PDB file of C-alpha atoms in Angstrom:
ATOM      1  CA  UNK A 122      13.852  19.779  -8.819  1.00 56.00           C
ATOM      2  CA  UNK A 123      11.177  21.265  -6.099  1.00 57.00           C
ATOM      3  CA  UNK A 124       8.538  21.065  -8.991  1.00 52.00           C
ATOM      4  CA  UNK A 125       9.145  17.434  -9.537  1.00 52.00           C
ATOM      5  CA  UNK A 126       8.951  16.871  -5.579  1.00 54.00           C
ATOM      6  CA  UNK A 127       5.724  18.912  -5.564  1.00 50.00           C
ATOM      7  CA  UNK A 128       4.475  16.744  -8.493  1.00 51.00           C
ATOM      8  CA  UNK A 129       5.312  13.389  -6.789  1.00 51.00           C
ATOM      9  CA  UNK A 130       3.718  14.579  -3.685  1.00 52.00           C
ATOM     10  CA  UNK A 131       0.648  15.904  -4.923  1.00 54.00           C
ATOM     11  CA  UNK A 132       0.153  12.709  -6.941  1.00 53.00           C
ATOM     12  CA  UNK A 133       0.703  10.370  -4.123  1.00 49.00           C
ATOM     13  CA  UNK A 134      -2.009  12.355  -2.016  1.00 47.00           C
ATOM     14  CA  UNK A 135      -4.466  12.286  -4.998  1.00 47.00           C
ATOM     15  CA  UNK A 136      -3.576   8.513  -5.702  1.00 47.00           C
ATOM     16  CA  UNK A 137      -4.216   7.678  -1.777  1.00 48.00           C
ATOM     17  CA  UNK A 138      -7.727   9.700  -1.872  1.00 52.00           C
ATOM     18  CA  UNK A 139      -8.800   8.234  -4.972  1.00 56.00           C
ATOM     19  CA  UNK A 140      -7.777   4.651  -4.146  1.00 54.00           C
ATOM     20  CA  UNK A 141      -9.716   4.957  -0.683  1.00 55.00           C
ATOM     21  CA  UNK A 142     -12.904   6.069  -2.775  1.00 58.00           C
ATOM     22  CA  UNK A 143     -12.543   2.843  -5.225  1.00 52.00           C
ATOM     23  CA  UNK A 144     -12.224   0.828  -2.424  1.00 53.00           C
ATOM     24  CA  UNK A 145     -15.323   2.113  -0.429  1.00 53.00           C
ATOM     25  CA  UNK A 146     -17.206   1.856  -3.681  1.00 53.00           C
ATOM     26  CA  UNK A 147     -16.595  -1.980  -3.580  1.00 50.00           C
ATOM     27  CA  UNK A 148     -17.186  -2.211  -0.040  1.00 52.00           C
ATOM     28  CA  UNK A 149     -13.662  -2.529   0.942  1.00 55.00           C
ATOM     29  CA  UNK A 150     -11.554  -1.136   3.857  1.00 55.00           C
ATOM     30  CA  UNK A 151      -9.801   2.131   3.334  1.00 64.00           C
ATOM     31  CA  UNK A 152      -5.851   1.990   2.785  1.00 81.00           C
ATOM     32  CA  UNK A 153      -5.234   3.321   6.302  1.00 85.00           C
ATOM     33  CA  UNK A 154      -7.923   0.575   7.930  1.00 86.00           C
ATOM     34  CA  UNK A 155      -5.918  -2.019   5.833  1.00 85.00           C
ATOM     35  CA  UNK A 156      -2.736  -0.718   7.353  1.00 88.00           C
ATOM     36  CA  UNK A 157      -4.430  -0.986  10.808  1.00 89.00           C
ATOM     37  CA  UNK A 158      -5.468  -4.579  10.310  1.00 88.00           C
ATOM     38  CA  UNK A 159      -1.802  -5.255   8.899  1.00 88.00           C
ATOM     39  CA  UNK A 160       0.037  -3.499  12.065  1.00 91.00           C
ATOM     40  CA  UNK A 161      -2.426  -4.926  14.428  1.00 90.00           C
ATOM     41  CA  UNK A 162      -1.573  -8.802  13.147  1.00 89.00           C
ATOM     42  CA  UNK A 163       2.082  -7.746  13.740  1.00 91.00           C
ATOM     43  CA  UNK A 164       1.957  -5.985  16.919  1.00 92.00           C
ATOM     44  CA  UNK A 165       2.931  -2.887  15.576  1.00 92.00           C
ATOM     45  CA  UNK A 166       2.093  -0.256  17.862  1.00 93.00           C
ATOM     46  CA  UNK A 167       3.204   2.693  16.259  1.00 95.00           C
ATOM     47  CA  UNK A 168       1.863   1.622  12.947  1.00 93.00           C
ATOM     48  CA  UNK A 169      -1.675   1.198  14.504  1.00 92.00           C
ATOM     49  CA  UNK A 170      -1.420   4.801  15.861  1.00 93.00           C
ATOM     50  CA  UNK A 171      -0.253   6.047  12.531  1.00 93.00           C
ATOM     51  CA  UNK A 172      -2.971   4.139  10.729  1.00 91.00           C
ATOM     52  CA  UNK A 173      -5.666   5.548  13.209  1.00 91.00           C
ATOM     53  CA  UNK A 174      -4.128   9.031  12.879  1.00 92.00           C
ATOM     54  CA  UNK A 175      -4.599   8.521   8.901  1.00 90.00           C
ATOM     55  CA  UNK A 176      -8.407   7.662   9.399  1.00 88.00           C
ATOM     56  CA  UNK A 177      -8.303   4.250   9.784  1.00 88.00           C
ATOM     57  CA  UNK A 178     -11.926   2.820  11.233  1.00 86.00           C
ATOM     58  CA  UNK A 179     -11.269   0.847  14.278  1.00 86.00           C
ATOM     59  CA  UNK A 180     -14.875  -0.748  14.005  1.00 86.00           C
ATOM     60  CA  UNK A 181     -14.139  -1.909  10.647  1.00 83.00           C
ATOM     61  CA  UNK A 182     -14.918  -5.590   9.966  1.00 82.00           C
ATOM     62  CA  UNK A 183     -12.910  -8.154   7.647  1.00 77.00           C
ATOM     63  CA  UNK A 184     -14.321 -10.845   5.829  1.00 74.00           C
ATOM     64  CA  UNK A 185     -14.420 -13.140   8.750  1.00 79.00           C
ATOM     65  CA  UNK A 186     -16.148 -10.364  11.087  1.00 81.00           C
ATOM     66  CA  UNK A 187     -13.042  -9.569  13.271  1.00 84.00           C
ATOM     67  CA  UNK A 188     -12.166  -5.861  13.876  1.00 85.00           C
ATOM     68  CA  UNK A 189      -8.401  -5.173  13.949  1.00 84.00           C
ATOM     69  CA  UNK A 190      -7.773  -5.362  17.622  1.00 79.00           C
ATOM     70  CA  UNK A 191     -10.134  -8.816  17.768  1.00 72.00           C
TER      71      UNK A 191
END
């Protein structure tokens, strides 16, 4: 059982890192930055802190040119 949990956790880490690389390649924001935009739009302070701790870019811009805290 421990082996299965390890595989699942390892897979999710690699998925997140590869997804961020994929998004950067196409000039999209990282998943952490996306979570920051989403948390900011719903006034979720805890979500914003978590997203920033996970590497979200506070000065990122969306399609309209707005930053997460704009």
